[in-house]
Short mmCIF file of N, CA and C in Angstrom, two decimals:
data_model
loop_
_atom_site.label_atom_id
_atom_site.label_comp_id
_atom_site.label_asym_id
_atom_site.label_seq_id
_atom_site.Cartn_x
_atom_site.Cartn_y
_atom_site.Cartn_z
N MET A 12 -10.09 -6.91 15.34
CA MET A 12 -10.77 -5.69 14.99
C MET A 12 -9.77 -4.54 14.81
N PHE A 13 -8.72 -4.53 15.64
CA PHE A 13 -7.69 -3.50 15.58
C PHE A 13 -7.02 -3.49 14.20
N ILE A 14 -6.67 -4.67 13.71
CA ILE A 14 -5.99 -4.77 12.42
C ILE A 14 -6.94 -4.39 11.29
N LEU A 15 -8.18 -4.80 11.38
CA LEU A 15 -9.17 -4.47 10.35
C LEU A 15 -9.33 -2.96 10.22
N VAL A 16 -9.55 -2.29 11.33
CA VAL A 16 -9.76 -0.84 11.30
C VAL A 16 -8.52 -0.13 10.79
N ASN A 17 -7.35 -0.50 11.30
CA ASN A 17 -6.11 0.17 10.88
C ASN A 17 -5.76 -0.14 9.43
N GLY A 18 -6.02 -1.36 8.99
CA GLY A 18 -5.78 -1.70 7.59
C GLY A 18 -6.68 -0.90 6.66
N LEU A 19 -7.95 -0.73 7.05
CA LEU A 19 -8.87 0.05 6.23
C LEU A 19 -8.49 1.54 6.21
N ILE A 20 -8.15 2.09 7.37
CA ILE A 20 -7.78 3.51 7.43
C ILE A 20 -6.51 3.78 6.64
N ALA A 21 -5.49 2.93 6.83
CA ALA A 21 -4.24 3.11 6.10
C ALA A 21 -4.45 2.93 4.59
N GLY A 22 -5.26 1.95 4.21
CA GLY A 22 -5.55 1.72 2.80
C GLY A 22 -6.30 2.87 2.17
N LEU A 23 -7.27 3.44 2.89
CA LEU A 23 -7.99 4.61 2.38
C LEU A 23 -7.07 5.82 2.30
N GLY A 24 -6.20 5.97 3.29
CA GLY A 24 -5.23 7.07 3.26
C GLY A 24 -4.30 6.96 2.06
N LEU A 25 -3.83 5.76 1.79
CA LEU A 25 -2.96 5.52 0.63
C LEU A 25 -3.70 5.84 -0.67
N ALA A 26 -4.92 5.34 -0.80
CA ALA A 26 -5.70 5.59 -2.02
C ALA A 26 -5.93 7.08 -2.21
N ALA A 27 -6.28 7.78 -1.13
CA ALA A 27 -6.52 9.22 -1.23
C ALA A 27 -5.25 9.97 -1.61
N PHE A 28 -4.12 9.58 -1.01
CA PHE A 28 -2.84 10.23 -1.33
C PHE A 28 -2.48 10.04 -2.80
N LEU A 29 -2.62 8.82 -3.31
CA LEU A 29 -2.27 8.56 -4.71
C LEU A 29 -3.23 9.29 -5.65
N ALA A 30 -4.52 9.32 -5.31
CA ALA A 30 -5.49 10.04 -6.14
C ALA A 30 -5.17 11.54 -6.14
N LEU A 31 -4.81 12.08 -5.00
CA LEU A 31 -4.42 13.49 -4.92
C LEU A 31 -3.16 13.75 -5.74
N GLY A 32 -2.19 12.87 -5.61
CA GLY A 32 -0.96 13.00 -6.41
C GLY A 32 -1.25 12.94 -7.90
N ASP A 33 -2.15 12.07 -8.30
CA ASP A 33 -2.52 11.99 -9.72
C ASP A 33 -3.18 13.29 -10.19
N GLY A 34 -4.03 13.85 -9.34
CA GLY A 34 -4.70 15.09 -9.71
C GLY A 34 -3.75 16.27 -9.79
N LEU A 35 -2.81 16.33 -8.86
CA LEU A 35 -1.88 17.46 -8.83
C LEU A 35 -0.78 17.37 -9.88
N PHE A 36 -0.29 16.17 -10.13
CA PHE A 36 0.89 16.01 -10.98
C PHE A 36 0.63 15.25 -12.28
N ASP A 37 -0.64 14.92 -12.55
CA ASP A 37 -1.03 14.24 -13.78
C ASP A 37 -0.27 12.92 -13.97
N THR A 38 -0.18 12.14 -12.89
CA THR A 38 0.42 10.81 -12.96
C THR A 38 -0.70 9.78 -12.96
N GLN A 39 -0.35 8.52 -12.98
CA GLN A 39 -1.33 7.43 -13.03
C GLN A 39 -1.05 6.39 -11.95
N THR A 40 -0.85 6.82 -10.71
CA THR A 40 -0.54 5.87 -9.65
C THR A 40 -1.79 5.23 -9.05
N PHE A 41 -2.87 5.97 -8.95
CA PHE A 41 -4.10 5.40 -8.38
C PHE A 41 -4.62 4.23 -9.22
N PRO A 42 -4.67 4.35 -10.56
CA PRO A 42 -5.10 3.18 -11.34
C PRO A 42 -4.17 1.97 -11.16
N VAL A 43 -2.88 2.23 -10.96
CA VAL A 43 -1.95 1.11 -10.72
C VAL A 43 -2.33 0.41 -9.42
N LEU A 44 -2.76 1.18 -8.43
CA LEU A 44 -3.11 0.64 -7.12
C LEU A 44 -4.35 -0.24 -7.18
N ILE A 45 -5.38 0.18 -7.89
CA ILE A 45 -6.66 -0.54 -7.82
C ILE A 45 -6.94 -1.44 -9.02
N ASP A 46 -6.19 -1.32 -10.10
CA ASP A 46 -6.50 -2.09 -11.30
C ASP A 46 -6.28 -3.59 -11.08
N VAL A 47 -7.32 -4.37 -11.35
CA VAL A 47 -7.22 -5.83 -11.27
C VAL A 47 -7.68 -6.47 -12.57
N SER A 48 -7.77 -5.68 -13.64
CA SER A 48 -8.29 -6.19 -14.91
C SER A 48 -7.41 -7.26 -15.54
N TYR A 49 -6.17 -7.38 -15.10
CA TYR A 49 -5.25 -8.39 -15.63
C TYR A 49 -5.47 -9.76 -14.98
N VAL A 50 -6.30 -9.81 -13.93
CA VAL A 50 -6.61 -11.08 -13.26
C VAL A 50 -7.77 -11.73 -14.01
N PRO A 51 -7.61 -12.98 -14.46
CA PRO A 51 -8.70 -13.62 -15.19
C PRO A 51 -10.00 -13.65 -14.37
N GLY A 52 -11.08 -13.24 -15.01
CA GLY A 52 -12.38 -13.21 -14.36
C GLY A 52 -12.68 -11.89 -13.68
N MET A 53 -11.72 -10.99 -13.62
CA MET A 53 -11.94 -9.70 -12.96
C MET A 53 -11.87 -8.53 -13.94
N GLU A 54 -12.04 -8.82 -15.21
CA GLU A 54 -12.04 -7.75 -16.19
C GLU A 54 -13.34 -6.96 -16.06
N ASN A 55 -13.28 -5.68 -16.34
CA ASN A 55 -14.45 -4.80 -16.38
C ASN A 55 -15.19 -4.67 -15.05
N LEU A 56 -14.48 -4.77 -13.94
CA LEU A 56 -15.11 -4.53 -12.64
C LEU A 56 -15.30 -3.03 -12.44
N PRO A 57 -16.37 -2.63 -11.76
CA PRO A 57 -16.50 -1.21 -11.44
C PRO A 57 -15.36 -0.75 -10.52
N SER A 58 -15.02 0.52 -10.61
CA SER A 58 -13.91 1.06 -9.83
C SER A 58 -14.12 0.88 -8.33
N ILE A 59 -15.35 0.98 -7.87
CA ILE A 59 -15.62 0.83 -6.43
C ILE A 59 -15.30 -0.59 -5.97
N VAL A 60 -15.57 -1.57 -6.81
CA VAL A 60 -15.24 -2.96 -6.46
C VAL A 60 -13.73 -3.14 -6.44
N GLU A 61 -13.04 -2.53 -7.40
CA GLU A 61 -11.57 -2.59 -7.40
C GLU A 61 -11.00 -1.94 -6.15
N LEU A 62 -11.59 -0.83 -5.71
CA LEU A 62 -11.14 -0.18 -4.48
C LEU A 62 -11.39 -1.07 -3.28
N LEU A 63 -12.52 -1.75 -3.24
CA LEU A 63 -12.80 -2.66 -2.13
C LEU A 63 -11.82 -3.83 -2.11
N ILE A 64 -11.41 -4.30 -3.28
CA ILE A 64 -10.38 -5.35 -3.35
C ILE A 64 -9.07 -4.81 -2.80
N HIS A 65 -8.73 -3.56 -3.17
CA HIS A 65 -7.52 -2.93 -2.62
C HIS A 65 -7.59 -2.86 -1.10
N LEU A 66 -8.74 -2.50 -0.56
CA LEU A 66 -8.88 -2.39 0.90
C LEU A 66 -8.76 -3.75 1.57
N LEU A 67 -9.28 -4.79 0.94
CA LEU A 67 -9.12 -6.14 1.48
C LEU A 67 -7.64 -6.52 1.51
N ILE A 68 -6.93 -6.24 0.43
CA ILE A 68 -5.49 -6.52 0.38
C ILE A 68 -4.76 -5.69 1.44
N SER A 69 -5.20 -4.46 1.65
CA SER A 69 -4.59 -3.61 2.67
C SER A 69 -4.75 -4.22 4.06
N VAL A 70 -5.90 -4.76 4.36
CA VAL A 70 -6.12 -5.40 5.66
C VAL A 70 -5.23 -6.63 5.81
N ILE A 71 -5.07 -7.40 4.74
CA ILE A 71 -4.22 -8.58 4.79
C ILE A 71 -2.76 -8.17 5.01
N ILE A 72 -2.30 -7.15 4.28
CA ILE A 72 -0.94 -6.66 4.48
C ILE A 72 -0.76 -6.13 5.89
N ALA A 73 -1.75 -5.39 6.38
CA ALA A 73 -1.69 -4.86 7.74
C ALA A 73 -1.57 -5.99 8.76
N PHE A 74 -2.29 -7.08 8.54
CA PHE A 74 -2.20 -8.22 9.45
C PHE A 74 -0.77 -8.74 9.52
N PHE A 75 -0.18 -8.99 8.37
CA PHE A 75 1.18 -9.54 8.35
C PHE A 75 2.20 -8.54 8.87
N LEU A 76 2.07 -7.28 8.47
CA LEU A 76 3.02 -6.27 8.93
C LEU A 76 2.95 -6.13 10.45
N MET A 77 1.75 -6.12 11.00
CA MET A 77 1.59 -5.93 12.44
C MET A 77 1.90 -7.21 13.23
N HIS A 78 1.53 -8.34 12.67
CA HIS A 78 1.74 -9.60 13.38
C HIS A 78 3.22 -9.93 13.54
N PHE A 79 4.02 -9.64 12.53
CA PHE A 79 5.44 -9.97 12.57
C PHE A 79 6.31 -8.78 12.94
N TYR A 80 5.71 -7.68 13.35
CA TYR A 80 6.46 -6.49 13.74
C TYR A 80 7.37 -6.82 14.91
N PRO A 81 8.66 -6.43 14.84
CA PRO A 81 9.59 -6.77 15.93
C PRO A 81 9.17 -6.16 17.26
N ARG A 82 9.44 -6.88 18.32
CA ARG A 82 9.09 -6.39 19.66
C ARG A 82 9.99 -5.25 20.11
N ASP A 83 11.26 -5.28 19.69
CA ASP A 83 12.16 -4.20 20.08
C ASP A 83 11.88 -2.95 19.24
N ARG A 84 12.18 -1.81 19.79
CA ARG A 84 11.91 -0.56 19.10
C ARG A 84 13.17 0.05 18.50
N GLY A 85 14.19 -0.73 18.36
CA GLY A 85 15.46 -0.21 17.87
C GLY A 85 15.62 -0.36 16.38
N ALA A 86 16.83 -0.70 15.99
CA ALA A 86 17.18 -0.81 14.58
C ALA A 86 16.41 -1.92 13.89
N GLY A 87 16.02 -2.94 14.65
CA GLY A 87 15.26 -4.05 14.05
C GLY A 87 13.95 -3.60 13.45
N SER A 88 13.29 -2.66 14.10
CA SER A 88 12.03 -2.13 13.58
C SER A 88 12.24 -1.37 12.28
N PHE A 89 13.29 -0.54 12.23
CA PHE A 89 13.56 0.22 11.01
C PHE A 89 13.94 -0.70 9.86
N LYS A 90 14.71 -1.73 10.15
CA LYS A 90 15.11 -2.69 9.12
C LYS A 90 13.87 -3.43 8.60
N TYR A 91 13.00 -3.85 9.51
CA TYR A 91 11.78 -4.56 9.15
C TYR A 91 10.91 -3.68 8.24
N LEU A 92 10.69 -2.43 8.64
CA LEU A 92 9.87 -1.52 7.84
C LEU A 92 10.55 -1.19 6.52
N GLY A 93 11.87 -1.15 6.52
CA GLY A 93 12.60 -0.93 5.28
C GLY A 93 12.38 -2.03 4.26
N PHE A 94 12.32 -3.28 4.73
CA PHE A 94 12.03 -4.39 3.82
C PHE A 94 10.62 -4.28 3.24
N TRP A 95 9.67 -3.87 4.07
CA TRP A 95 8.31 -3.65 3.56
C TRP A 95 8.31 -2.56 2.50
N MET A 96 9.02 -1.46 2.75
CA MET A 96 9.08 -0.36 1.80
C MET A 96 9.75 -0.80 0.49
N LEU A 97 10.79 -1.59 0.60
CA LEU A 97 11.44 -2.11 -0.60
C LEU A 97 10.47 -2.94 -1.42
N GLY A 98 9.69 -3.78 -0.74
CA GLY A 98 8.69 -4.58 -1.44
C GLY A 98 7.64 -3.74 -2.13
N PHE A 99 7.18 -2.69 -1.44
CA PHE A 99 6.19 -1.80 -2.06
C PHE A 99 6.79 -1.07 -3.26
N ALA A 100 8.04 -0.64 -3.14
CA ALA A 100 8.69 0.07 -4.25
C ALA A 100 8.88 -0.84 -5.45
N VAL A 101 9.33 -2.06 -5.21
CA VAL A 101 9.55 -3.01 -6.31
C VAL A 101 8.22 -3.39 -6.97
N ALA A 102 7.13 -3.40 -6.21
CA ALA A 102 5.82 -3.78 -6.76
C ALA A 102 5.33 -2.79 -7.80
N PHE A 103 5.85 -1.58 -7.79
CA PHE A 103 5.39 -0.58 -8.76
C PHE A 103 5.63 -1.02 -10.20
N LEU A 104 6.77 -1.61 -10.46
CA LEU A 104 7.11 -2.01 -11.84
C LEU A 104 6.14 -3.04 -12.40
N PRO A 105 5.95 -4.21 -11.77
CA PRO A 105 5.04 -5.18 -12.38
C PRO A 105 3.59 -4.69 -12.43
N PHE A 106 3.14 -3.99 -11.38
CA PHE A 106 1.76 -3.53 -11.39
C PHE A 106 1.55 -2.44 -12.45
N SER A 107 2.55 -1.61 -12.70
CA SER A 107 2.44 -0.62 -13.77
C SER A 107 2.37 -1.29 -15.13
N LEU A 108 3.20 -2.30 -15.32
CA LEU A 108 3.19 -3.01 -16.59
C LEU A 108 1.87 -3.76 -16.79
N LEU A 109 1.39 -4.41 -15.74
CA LEU A 109 0.15 -5.17 -15.85
C LEU A 109 -1.07 -4.27 -16.09
N SER A 110 -1.05 -3.07 -15.53
CA SER A 110 -2.20 -2.18 -15.70
C SER A 110 -2.05 -1.25 -16.90
N ASN A 111 -0.98 -1.42 -17.66
CA ASN A 111 -0.75 -0.63 -18.88
C ASN A 111 -0.78 0.88 -18.62
N THR A 112 -0.13 1.29 -17.57
CA THR A 112 -0.03 2.72 -17.28
C THR A 112 1.41 3.17 -17.50
N PRO A 113 1.59 4.42 -17.90
CA PRO A 113 2.95 4.91 -18.14
C PRO A 113 3.74 5.01 -16.84
N MET A 114 4.99 4.58 -16.91
CA MET A 114 5.87 4.66 -15.75
C MET A 114 6.75 5.89 -15.88
N THR A 115 6.71 6.73 -14.86
CA THR A 115 7.59 7.90 -14.82
C THR A 115 8.25 7.94 -13.44
N TRP A 116 9.32 8.70 -13.36
CA TRP A 116 10.00 8.83 -12.07
C TRP A 116 9.11 9.55 -11.06
N LEU A 117 8.32 10.51 -11.54
CA LEU A 117 7.42 11.22 -10.64
C LEU A 117 6.34 10.29 -10.10
N ALA A 118 5.79 9.44 -10.96
CA ALA A 118 4.79 8.46 -10.50
C ALA A 118 5.41 7.51 -9.49
N PHE A 119 6.63 7.08 -9.76
CA PHE A 119 7.32 6.19 -8.82
C PHE A 119 7.53 6.87 -7.48
N LEU A 120 7.92 8.14 -7.50
CA LEU A 120 8.13 8.90 -6.27
C LEU A 120 6.82 9.02 -5.48
N ILE A 121 5.73 9.33 -6.15
CA ILE A 121 4.44 9.43 -5.47
C ILE A 121 4.04 8.07 -4.89
N TRP A 122 4.27 7.00 -5.65
CA TRP A 122 3.97 5.65 -5.19
C TRP A 122 4.75 5.33 -3.91
N VAL A 123 6.04 5.62 -3.93
CA VAL A 123 6.88 5.33 -2.76
C VAL A 123 6.48 6.19 -1.57
N LEU A 124 6.23 7.47 -1.79
CA LEU A 124 5.81 8.34 -0.69
C LEU A 124 4.47 7.90 -0.10
N GLY A 125 3.55 7.50 -0.96
CA GLY A 125 2.26 7.01 -0.48
C GLY A 125 2.41 5.76 0.36
N HIS A 126 3.24 4.84 -0.09
CA HIS A 126 3.44 3.61 0.66
C HIS A 126 4.27 3.83 1.92
N LEU A 127 5.13 4.84 1.90
CA LEU A 127 5.83 5.22 3.12
C LEU A 127 4.83 5.72 4.16
N MET A 128 3.90 6.55 3.72
CA MET A 128 2.86 7.04 4.61
C MET A 128 2.02 5.87 5.16
N TYR A 129 1.67 4.93 4.30
CA TYR A 129 0.91 3.74 4.69
C TYR A 129 1.67 2.94 5.75
N THR A 130 2.94 2.71 5.51
CA THR A 130 3.78 1.94 6.43
C THR A 130 3.93 2.66 7.76
N VAL A 131 4.16 3.96 7.73
CA VAL A 131 4.32 4.73 8.96
C VAL A 131 3.01 4.74 9.75
N MET A 132 1.89 4.88 9.07
CA MET A 132 0.60 4.85 9.77
C MET A 132 0.43 3.53 10.53
N LEU A 133 0.75 2.43 9.90
CA LEU A 133 0.61 1.13 10.56
C LEU A 133 1.64 0.98 11.69
N ALA A 134 2.87 1.45 11.45
CA ALA A 134 3.90 1.32 12.49
C ALA A 134 3.54 2.13 13.72
N ILE A 135 3.00 3.31 13.54
CA ILE A 135 2.59 4.13 14.68
C ILE A 135 1.50 3.42 15.48
N GLN A 136 0.56 2.81 14.78
CA GLN A 136 -0.52 2.11 15.47
C GLN A 136 0.00 0.88 16.22
N VAL A 137 0.95 0.19 15.64
CA VAL A 137 1.55 -0.96 16.34
C VAL A 137 2.23 -0.48 17.61
N GLY A 138 2.97 0.63 17.51
CA GLY A 138 3.65 1.19 18.67
C GLY A 138 2.69 1.58 19.77
N ARG A 139 1.56 2.12 19.42
CA ARG A 139 0.54 2.52 20.42
C ARG A 139 -0.15 1.29 21.03
N TYR A 140 -0.33 0.28 20.20
CA TYR A 140 -1.05 -0.91 20.64
C TYR A 140 -0.22 -1.72 21.63
N ARG A 141 1.09 -1.74 21.43
CA ARG A 141 1.96 -2.56 22.29
C ARG A 141 2.31 -1.79 23.47
#
């Protein structure tokens, strides 16, 4: 239950941050996050269903991030979270291409900052839980 709640909260926080960034800076990061139209059989889904799919994926990521989180609180934790952040940053390119959205440095920055917030939210909860 802990992972489910934290995965949903972090996923909603990420979605809200990207939507806010899109509104303020006229980028297209939120559609990159929720678009699944490139998956066969998932074309033309309503946006709310796409958001629910994003939240499901967020819970799955939260499970793996929290389950394999290092027990020590030193450099190992920062290195572990750094690898997660690298993965989130690299994911921007293929997901942008698949969702046919324009890629800009500003959109990439918002994407990385949003995922940094997501990662930090989960890391703080892991620290409190242990």
